[in-house]
JSON list of C-alpha atoms in Angstrom, two decimals:
[
{"chain": "I", "resi": 1, "resn": "MET", "atom": "CA", "xyz": [18.53, -50.00, 16.55]},
{"chain": "I", "resi": 2, "resn": "ALA", "atom": "CA", "xyz": [16.61, -53.23, 16.60]},
{"chain": "I", "resi": 3, "resn": "ILE", "atom": "CA", "xyz": [13.79, -55.15, 14.99]},
{"chain": "I", "resi": 4, "resn": "ARG", "atom": "CA", "xyz": [10.89, -55.33, 17.44]},
{"chain": "I", "resi": 5, "resn": "THR", "atom": "CA", "xyz": [8.14, -57.92, 17.59]},
{"chain": "I", "resi": 6, "resn": "ILE", "atom": "CA", "xyz": [4.94, -56.82, 15.86]},
{"chain": "I", "resi": 7, "resn": "PHE", "atom": "CA", "xyz": [1.90, -57.68, 17.96]},
{"chain": "I", "resi": 8, "resn": "LYS", "atom": "CA", "xyz": [-0.61, -59.66, 15.92]},
{"chain": "I", "resi": 9, "resn": "ASP", "atom": "CA", "xyz": [-4.33, -60.14, 15.41]},
{"chain": "I", "resi": 10, "resn": "GLU", "atom": "CA", "xyz": [-6.45, -59.48, 18.46]},
{"chain": "I", "resi": 11, "resn": "ASP", "atom": "CA", "xyz": [-3.66, -58.93, 21.01]},
{"chain": "I", "resi": 12, "resn": "PRO", "atom": "CA", "xyz": [-5.24, -56.68, 23.69]},
{"chain": "I", "resi": 13, "resn": "VAL", "atom": "CA", "xyz": [-2.47, -54.07, 23.37]},
{"chain": "I", "resi": 14, "resn": "LEU", "atom": "CA", "xyz": [-3.76, -53.22, 19.88]},
{"chain": "I", "resi": 15, "resn": "ARG", "atom": "CA", "xyz": [-7.12, -52.11, 21.36]},
{"chain": "I", "resi": 16, "resn": "LYS", "atom": "CA", "xyz": [-5.67, -49.76, 23.97]},
{"chain": "I", "resi": 17, "resn": "ARG", "atom": "CA", "xyz": [-5.54, -46.00, 23.62]},
{"chain": "I", "resi": 18, "resn": "THR", "atom": "CA", "xyz": [-2.09, -44.45, 23.72]},
{"chain": "I", "resi": 19, "resn": "ARG", "atom": "CA", "xyz": [-0.69, -41.70, 25.91]},
{"chain": "I", "resi": 20, "resn": "THR", "atom": "CA", "xyz": [0.62, -38.34, 24.75]},
{"chain": "I", "resi": 21, "resn": "ILE", "atom": "CA", "xyz": [4.39, -38.01, 24.50]},
{"chain": "I", "resi": 22, "resn": "THR", "atom": "CA", "xyz": [5.66, -35.19, 26.70]},
{"chain": "I", "resi": 23, "resn": "ASP", "atom": "CA", "xyz": [9.35, -36.10, 27.06]},
{"chain": "I", "resi": 24, "resn": "PHE", "atom": "CA", "xyz": [11.16, -36.04, 23.73]},
{"chain": "I", "resi": 25, "resn": "ASN", "atom": "CA", "xyz": [14.22, -37.94, 24.87]},
{"chain": "I", "resi": 26, "resn": "ALA", "atom": "CA", "xyz": [16.64, -40.65, 23.77]},
{"chain": "I", "resi": 27, "resn": "ARG", "atom": "CA", "xyz": [14.07, -43.39, 24.54]},
{"chain": "I", "resi": 28, "resn": "ILE", "atom": "CA", "xyz": [11.63, -41.86, 22.05]},
{"chain": "I", "resi": 29, "resn": "SER", "atom": "CA", "xyz": [14.37, -41.54, 19.44]},
{"chain": "I", "resi": 30, "resn": "GLU", "atom": "CA", "xyz": [15.33, -45.18, 20.00]},
{"chain": "I", "resi": 31, "resn": "LEU", "atom": "CA", "xyz": [11.67, -46.23, 19.68]},
{"chain": "I", "resi": 32, "resn": "LEU", "atom": "CA", "xyz": [11.34, -44.35, 16.37]},
{"chain": "I", "resi": 33, "resn": "ASP", "atom": "CA", "xyz": [14.58, -45.85, 15.03]},
{"chain": "I", "resi": 34, "resn": "ASP", "atom": "CA", "xyz": [13.44, -49.34, 16.03]},
{"chain": "I", "resi": 35, "resn": "MET", "atom": "CA", "xyz": [10.01, -48.76, 14.48]},
{"chain": "I", "resi": 36, "resn": "ARG", "atom": "CA", "xyz": [11.66, -47.72, 11.22]},
{"chain": "I", "resi": 37, "resn": "ASP", "atom": "CA", "xyz": [13.84, -50.84, 11.18]},
{"chain": "I", "resi": 38, "resn": "THR", "atom": "CA", "xyz": [10.86, -53.04, 12.06]},
{"chain": "I", "resi": 39, "resn": "MET", "atom": "CA", "xyz": [8.62, -51.51, 9.39]},
{"chain": "I", "resi": 40, "resn": "GLU", "atom": "CA", "xyz": [11.30, -51.79, 6.71]},
{"chain": "I", "resi": 41, "resn": "GLU", "atom": "CA", "xyz": [12.04, -55.42, 7.66]},
{"chain": "I", "resi": 42, "resn": "ALA", "atom": "CA", "xyz": [8.32, -56.21, 7.35]},
{"chain": "I", "resi": 43, "resn": "ASN", "atom": "CA", "xyz": [7.96, -54.28, 4.05]},
{"chain": "I", "resi": 44, "resn": "GLY", "atom": "CA", "xyz": [5.27, -52.05, 5.56]},
{"chain": "I", "resi": 45, "resn": "LEU", "atom": "CA", "xyz": [4.01, -48.58, 4.68]},
{"chain": "I", "resi": 46, "resn": "GLY", "atom": "CA", "xyz": [3.45, -47.54, 8.28]},
{"chain": "I", "resi": 47, "resn": "LEU", "atom": "CA", "xyz": [3.76, -48.64, 11.88]},
{"chain": "I", "resi": 48, "resn": "ALA", "atom": "CA", "xyz": [2.29, -47.37, 15.14]},
{"chain": "I", "resi": 49, "resn": "ALA", "atom": "CA", "xyz": [3.85, -47.73, 18.59]},
{"chain": "I", "resi": 50, "resn": "PRO", "atom": "CA", "xyz": [1.08, -50.04, 19.93]},
{"chain": "I", "resi": 51, "resn": "GLN", "atom": "CA", "xyz": [1.98, -52.54, 17.20]},
{"chain": "I", "resi": 52, "resn": "VAL", "atom": "CA", "xyz": [5.33, -52.98, 18.95]},
{"chain": "I", "resi": 53, "resn": "GLY", "atom": "CA", "xyz": [3.75, -52.96, 22.41]},
{"chain": "I", "resi": 54, "resn": "ILE", "atom": "CA", "xyz": [4.36, -49.31, 23.32]},
{"chain": "I", "resi": 55, "resn": "LEU", "atom": "CA", "xyz": [1.32, -47.26, 24.38]},
{"chain": "I", "resi": 56, "resn": "ARG", "atom": "CA", "xyz": [2.57, -43.87, 23.24]},
{"chain": "I", "resi": 57, "resn": "LYS", "atom": "CA", "xyz": [1.30, -41.59, 20.45]},
{"chain": "I", "resi": 58, "resn": "ALA", "atom": "CA", "xyz": [4.03, -42.38, 17.93]},
{"chain": "I", "resi": 59, "resn": "ALA", "atom": "CA", "xyz": [3.69, -43.54, 14.33]},
{"chain": "I", "resi": 60, "resn": "ILE", "atom": "CA", "xyz": [5.76, -43.61, 11.17]},
{"chain": "I", "resi": 61, "resn": "ILE", "atom": "CA", "xyz": [4.53, -43.70, 7.59]},
{"chain": "I", "resi": 62, "resn": "VAL", "atom": "CA", "xyz": [6.05, -43.85, 4.14]},
{"chain": "I", "resi": 63, "resn": "ASP", "atom": "CA", "xyz": [5.35, -40.76, 2.02]},
{"chain": "I", "resi": 64, "resn": "GLY", "atom": "CA", "xyz": [6.95, -41.26, -1.37]},
{"chain": "I", "resi": 65, "resn": "GLU", "atom": "CA", "xyz": [10.65, -41.83, -0.72]},
{"chain": "I", "resi": 66, "resn": "GLU", "atom": "CA", "xyz": [10.50, -40.38, 2.80]},
{"chain": "I", "resi": 67, "resn": "ILE", "atom": "CA", "xyz": [9.64, -41.95, 6.15]},
{"chain": "I", "resi": 68, "resn": "VAL", "atom": "CA", "xyz": [7.70, -39.42, 8.23]},
{"chain": "I", "resi": 69, "resn": "GLU", "atom": "CA", "xyz": [7.67, -39.59, 12.02]},
{"chain": "I", "resi": 70, "resn": "LEU", "atom": "CA", "xyz": [4.41, -38.48, 13.64]},
{"chain": "I", "resi": 71, "resn": "LEU", "atom": "CA", "xyz": [4.39, -37.89, 17.39]},
{"chain": "I", "resi": 72, "resn": "ASN", "atom": "CA", "xyz": [1.10, -36.91, 19.05]},
{"chain": "I", "resi": 73, "resn": "PRO", "atom": "CA", "xyz": [-0.55, -36.70, 15.61]},
{"chain": "I", "resi": 74, "resn": "GLU", "atom": "CA", "xyz": [-4.00, -35.21, 15.07]},
{"chain": "I", "resi": 75, "resn": "LEU", "atom": "CA", "xyz": [-6.03, -35.33, 11.90]},
{"chain": "I", "resi": 76, "resn": "ILE", "atom": "CA", "xyz": [-7.12, -31.71, 11.42]},
{"chain": "I", "resi": 77, "resn": "ASP", "atom": "CA", "xyz": [-8.63, -31.80, 7.93]},
{"chain": "I", "resi": 78, "resn": "SER", "atom": "CA", "xyz": [-9.65, -34.30, 5.28]},
{"chain": "I", "resi": 79, "resn": "GLU", "atom": "CA", "xyz": [-10.91, -34.18, 1.73]},
{"chain": "I", "resi": 80, "resn": "GLY", "atom": "CA", "xyz": [-12.47, -36.68, -0.65]},
{"chain": "I", "resi": 81, "resn": "GLU", "atom": "CA", "xyz": [-12.96, -40.39, -0.11]},
{"chain": "I", "resi": 82, "resn": "VAL", "atom": "CA", "xyz": [-11.40, -43.46, -1.67]},
{"chain": "I", "resi": 83, "resn": "GLY", "atom": "CA", "xyz": [-12.24, -47.08, -0.97]},
{"chain": "I", "resi": 84, "resn": "MET", "atom": "CA", "xyz": [-9.75, -49.86, -1.56]},
{"chain": "I", "resi": 85, "resn": "ASP", "atom": "CA", "xyz": [-8.44, -53.09, -0.07]},
{"chain": "I", "resi": 86, "resn": "GLU", "atom": "CA", "xyz": [-6.20, -52.41, 2.92]},
{"chain": "I", "resi": 87, "resn": "GLY", "atom": "CA", "xyz": [-3.92, -54.57, 5.02]},
{"chain": "I", "resi": 88, "resn": "CYS", "atom": "CA", "xyz": [-1.96, -54.27, 8.25]},
{"chain": "I", "resi": 89, "resn": "LEU", "atom": "CA", "xyz": [1.32, -55.63, 9.60]},
{"chain": "I", "resi": 90, "resn": "SER", "atom": "CA", "xyz": [-0.60, -56.81, 12.69]},
{"chain": "I", "resi": 91, "resn": "PHE", "atom": "CA", "xyz": [-2.92, -58.89, 10.46]},
{"chain": "I", "resi": 92, "resn": "PRO", "atom": "CA", "xyz": [-0.48, -60.53, 8.06]},
{"chain": "I", "resi": 93, "resn": "GLY", "atom": "CA", "xyz": [-2.04, -61.88, 4.90]},
{"chain": "I", "resi": 94, "resn": "LYS", "atom": "CA", "xyz": [-5.48, -60.35, 5.58]},
{"chain": "I", "resi": 95, "resn": "TYR", "atom": "CA", "xyz": [-7.08, -57.57, 3.55]},
{"chain": "I", "resi": 96, "resn": "GLY", "atom": "CA", "xyz": [-10.39, -55.76, 3.53]},
{"chain": "I", "resi": 97, "resn": "TYR", "atom": "CA", "xyz": [-12.15, -52.93, 1.71]},
{"chain": "I", "resi": 98, "resn": "VAL", "atom": "CA", "xyz": [-11.88, -49.69, 3.72]},
{"chain": "I", "resi": 99, "resn": "ARG", "atom": "CA", "xyz": [-12.93, -46.13, 2.85]},
{"chain": "I", "resi": 100, "resn": "ARG", "atom": "CA", "xyz": [-10.43, -43.42, 3.77]},
{"chain": "I", "resi": 101, "resn": "PRO", "atom": "CA", "xyz": [-9.97, -39.74, 2.90]},
{"chain": "I", "resi": 102, "resn": "GLN", "atom": "CA", "xyz": [-8.05, -39.07, -0.30]},
{"chain": "I", "resi": 103, "resn": "LYS", "atom": "CA", "xyz": [-6.22, -36.14, 1.28]},
{"chain": "I", "resi": 104, "resn": "VAL", "atom": "CA", "xyz": [-5.55, -35.31, 4.94]},
{"chain": "I", "resi": 105, "resn": "THR", "atom": "CA", "xyz": [-3.81, -32.63, 6.95]},
{"chain": "I", "resi": 106, "resn": "VAL", "atom": "CA", "xyz": [-2.06, -33.83, 10.09]},
{"chain": "I", "resi": 107, "resn": "LYS", "atom": "CA", "xyz": [-0.70, -31.77, 12.97]},
{"chain": "I", "resi": 108, "resn": "ALA", "atom": "CA", "xyz": [2.09, -33.55, 14.87]},
{"chain": "I", "resi": 109, "resn": "GLN", "atom": "CA", "xyz": [5.48, -33.17, 16.50]},
{"chain": "I", "resi": 110, "resn": "ASP", "atom": "CA", "xyz": [8.86, -34.44, 15.40]},
{"chain": "I", "resi": 111, "resn": "ARG", "atom": "CA", "xyz": [11.25, -36.45, 17.56]},
{"chain": "I", "resi": 112, "resn": "ASN", "atom": "CA", "xyz": [12.54, -33.22, 19.15]},
{"chain": "I", "resi": 113, "resn": "GLY", "atom": "CA", "xyz": [9.05, -32.01, 20.06]},
{"chain": "I", "resi": 114, "resn": "ASN", "atom": "CA", "xyz": [8.88, -29.40, 17.29]},
{"chain": "I", "resi": 115, "resn": "PRO", "atom": "CA", "xyz": [5.31, -28.98, 16.00]},
{"chain": "I", "resi": 116, "resn": "PHE", "atom": "CA", "xyz": [4.54, -29.23, 12.29]},
{"chain": "I", "resi": 117, "resn": "THR", "atom": "CA", "xyz": [1.59, -29.59, 9.95]},
{"chain": "I", "resi": 118, "resn": "ARG", "atom": "CA", "xyz": [1.75, -31.74, 6.84]},
{"chain": "I", "resi": 119, "resn": "GLU", "atom": "CA", "xyz": [-0.57, -32.76, 4.03]},
{"chain": "I", "resi": 120, "resn": "PHE", "atom": "CA", "xyz": [-0.71, -36.34, 2.80]},
{"chain": "I", "resi": 121, "resn": "SER", "atom": "CA", "xyz": [-2.57, -37.64, -0.23]},
{"chain": "I", "resi": 122, "resn": "ASP", "atom": "CA", "xyz": [-3.58, -40.95, -1.74]},
{"chain": "I", "resi": 123, "resn": "LEU", "atom": "CA", "xyz": [-1.67, -43.92, -0.25]},
{"chain": "I", "resi": 124, "resn": "SER", "atom": "CA", "xyz": [0.19, -41.81, 2.34]},
{"chain": "I", "resi": 125, "resn": "ALA", "atom": "CA", "xyz": [-3.14, -40.26, 3.46]},
{"chain": "I", "resi": 126, "resn": "ARG", "atom": "CA", "xyz": [-4.50, -43.79, 3.90]},
{"chain": "I", "resi": 127, "resn": "ALA", "atom": "CA", "xyz": [-1.39, -44.77, 5.89]},
{"chain": "I", "resi": 128, "resn": "ALA", "atom": "CA", "xyz": [-1.65, -41.67, 8.11]},
{"chain": "I", "resi": 129, "resn": "CYS", "atom": "CA", "xyz": [-5.31, -42.40, 8.92]},
{"chain": "I", "resi": 130, "resn": "HIS", "atom": "CA", "xyz": [-4.58, -46.10, 9.49]},
{"chain": "I", "resi": 131, "resn": "GLU", "atom": "CA", "xyz": [-1.72, -45.39, 11.92]},
{"chain": "I", "resi": 132, "resn": "ILE", "atom": "CA", "xyz": [-3.59, -42.63, 13.77]},
{"chain": "I", "resi": 133, "resn": "ASP", "atom": "CA", "xyz": [-6.46, -45.10, 14.20]},
{"chain": "I", "resi": 134, "resn": "HIS", "atom": "CA", "xyz": [-3.99, -47.54, 15.80]},
{"chain": "I", "resi": 135, "resn": "LEU", "atom": "CA", "xyz": [-3.12, -44.85, 18.37]},
{"chain": "I", "resi": 136, "resn": "ASN", "atom": "CA", "xyz": [-6.80, -44.79, 19.37]},
{"chain": "I", "resi": 137, "resn": "GLY", "atom": "CA", "xyz": [-7.25, -48.56, 19.57]},
{"chain": "I", "resi": 138, "resn": "ILE", "atom": "CA", "xyz": [-9.10, -48.71, 16.22]},
{"chain": "I", "resi": 139, "resn": "LEU", "atom": "CA", "xyz": [-8.06, -51.46, 13.81]},
{"chain": "I", "resi": 140, "resn": "PHE", "atom": "CA", "xyz": [-8.68, -51.60, 10.07]},
{"chain": "I", "resi": 141, "resn": "VAL", "atom": "CA", "xyz": [-10.76, -54.76, 10.58]},
{"chain": "I", "resi": 142, "resn": "ASP", "atom": "CA", "xyz": [-13.28, -52.55, 12.45]},
{"chain": "I", "resi": 143, "resn": "LEU", "atom": "CA", "xyz": [-13.79, -50.49, 9.29]},
{"chain": "I", "resi": 144, "resn": "VAL", "atom": "CA", "xyz": [-13.99, -53.21, 6.64]},
{"chain": "I", "resi": 145, "resn": "GLU", "atom": "CA", "xyz": [-17.08, -53.15, 4.42]},
{"chain": "I", "resi": 146, "resn": "GLU", "atom": "CA", "xyz": [-18.21, -54.66, 1.14]},
{"chain": "I", "resi": 147, "resn": "PRO", "atom": "CA", "xyz": [-17.04, -52.69, -1.90]},
{"chain": "I", "resi": 148, "resn": "PRO", "atom": "CA", "xyz": [-19.70, -51.05, -4.07]},
{"chain": "I", "resi": 149, "resn": "GLU", "atom": "CA", "xyz": [-20.84, -53.35, -6.87]},
{"chain": "I", "resi": 150, "resn": "ASP", "atom": "CA", "xyz": [-19.54, -51.00, -9.56]},
{"chain": "I", "resi": 151, "resn": "SER", "atom": "CA", "xyz": [-16.11, -50.47, -7.96]},
{"chain": "I", "resi": 152, "resn": "GLU", "atom": "CA", "xyz": [-12.79, -51.54, -9.44]},
{"chain": "I", "resi": 153, "resn": "GLU", "atom": "CA", "xyz": [-12.36, -53.94, -6.50]},
{"chain": "I", "resi": 154, "resn": "ASP", "atom": "CA", "xyz": [-15.67, -55.62, -7.36]},
{"chain": "I", "resi": 155, "resn": "ALA", "atom": "CA", "xyz": [-14.83, -55.71, -11.08]},
{"chain": "I", "resi": 156, "resn": "LYS", "atom": "CA", "xyz": [-11.58, -57.57, -10.50]},
{"chain": "I", "resi": 157, "resn": "GLY", "atom": "CA", "xyz": [-13.31, -60.07, -8.26]},
{"chain": "I", "resi": 158, "resn": "ARG", "atom": "CA", "xyz": [-11.13, -59.07, -5.31]},
{"chain": "I", "resi": 159, "resn": "ASN", "atom": "CA", "xyz": [-8.83, -62.02, -5.88]},
{"chain": "I", "resi": 160, "resn": "ASN", "atom": "CA", "xyz": [-5.70, -61.35, -3.91]},
{"chain": "I", "resi": 161, "resn": "PRO", "atom": "CA", "xyz": [-3.28, -64.25, -4.33]},
{"chain": "I", "resi": 162, "resn": "ASP", "atom": "CA", "xyz": [-1.17, -62.94, -1.46]},
{"chain": "I", "resi": 163, "resn": "GLY", "atom": "CA", "xyz": [-3.82, -62.95, 1.23]},
{"chain": "I", "resi": 164, "resn": "GLU", "atom": "CA", "xyz": [-7.28, -63.58, 2.60]},
{"chain": "I", "resi": 165, "resn": "LEU", "atom": "CA", "xyz": [-10.13, -61.10, 2.34]},
{"chain": "I", "resi": 166, "resn": "ILE", "atom": "CA", "xyz": [-12.03, -60.37, 5.52]}
]
């Protein structure tokens, strides 16, 4: 297991679409283990394979106390909508207001190729959508908008001492 380099900002690899994983082998397991180590080292809530330079449909997200591996994930249902400031390990120190579903259902495969369906809500739903977007070359900066004037983000003045708003 190793810490991999996280590709930053507008690196072209972040805009590329990924390929479906068909061989669930030791290389995929190693990638997932490295992604976990890399995400934990960076204090992230999720990481997608393109962020470490690999154009495969693989992502990991934190769901409560668990790290969930999502191979070939598809968003099959969503419910509600929540807007809040969001960041990304590929854009360190930058945040922007993004609307995401409050609850999602994702169909994916595990590291052995076994299919599963799982529901995520709140922050883990946001992370699942964010990472699935990465697999399609979509970055959170593409989705940033101004918060509604009556939102909590507007009320607190959106002062984030740890980063820059975009």
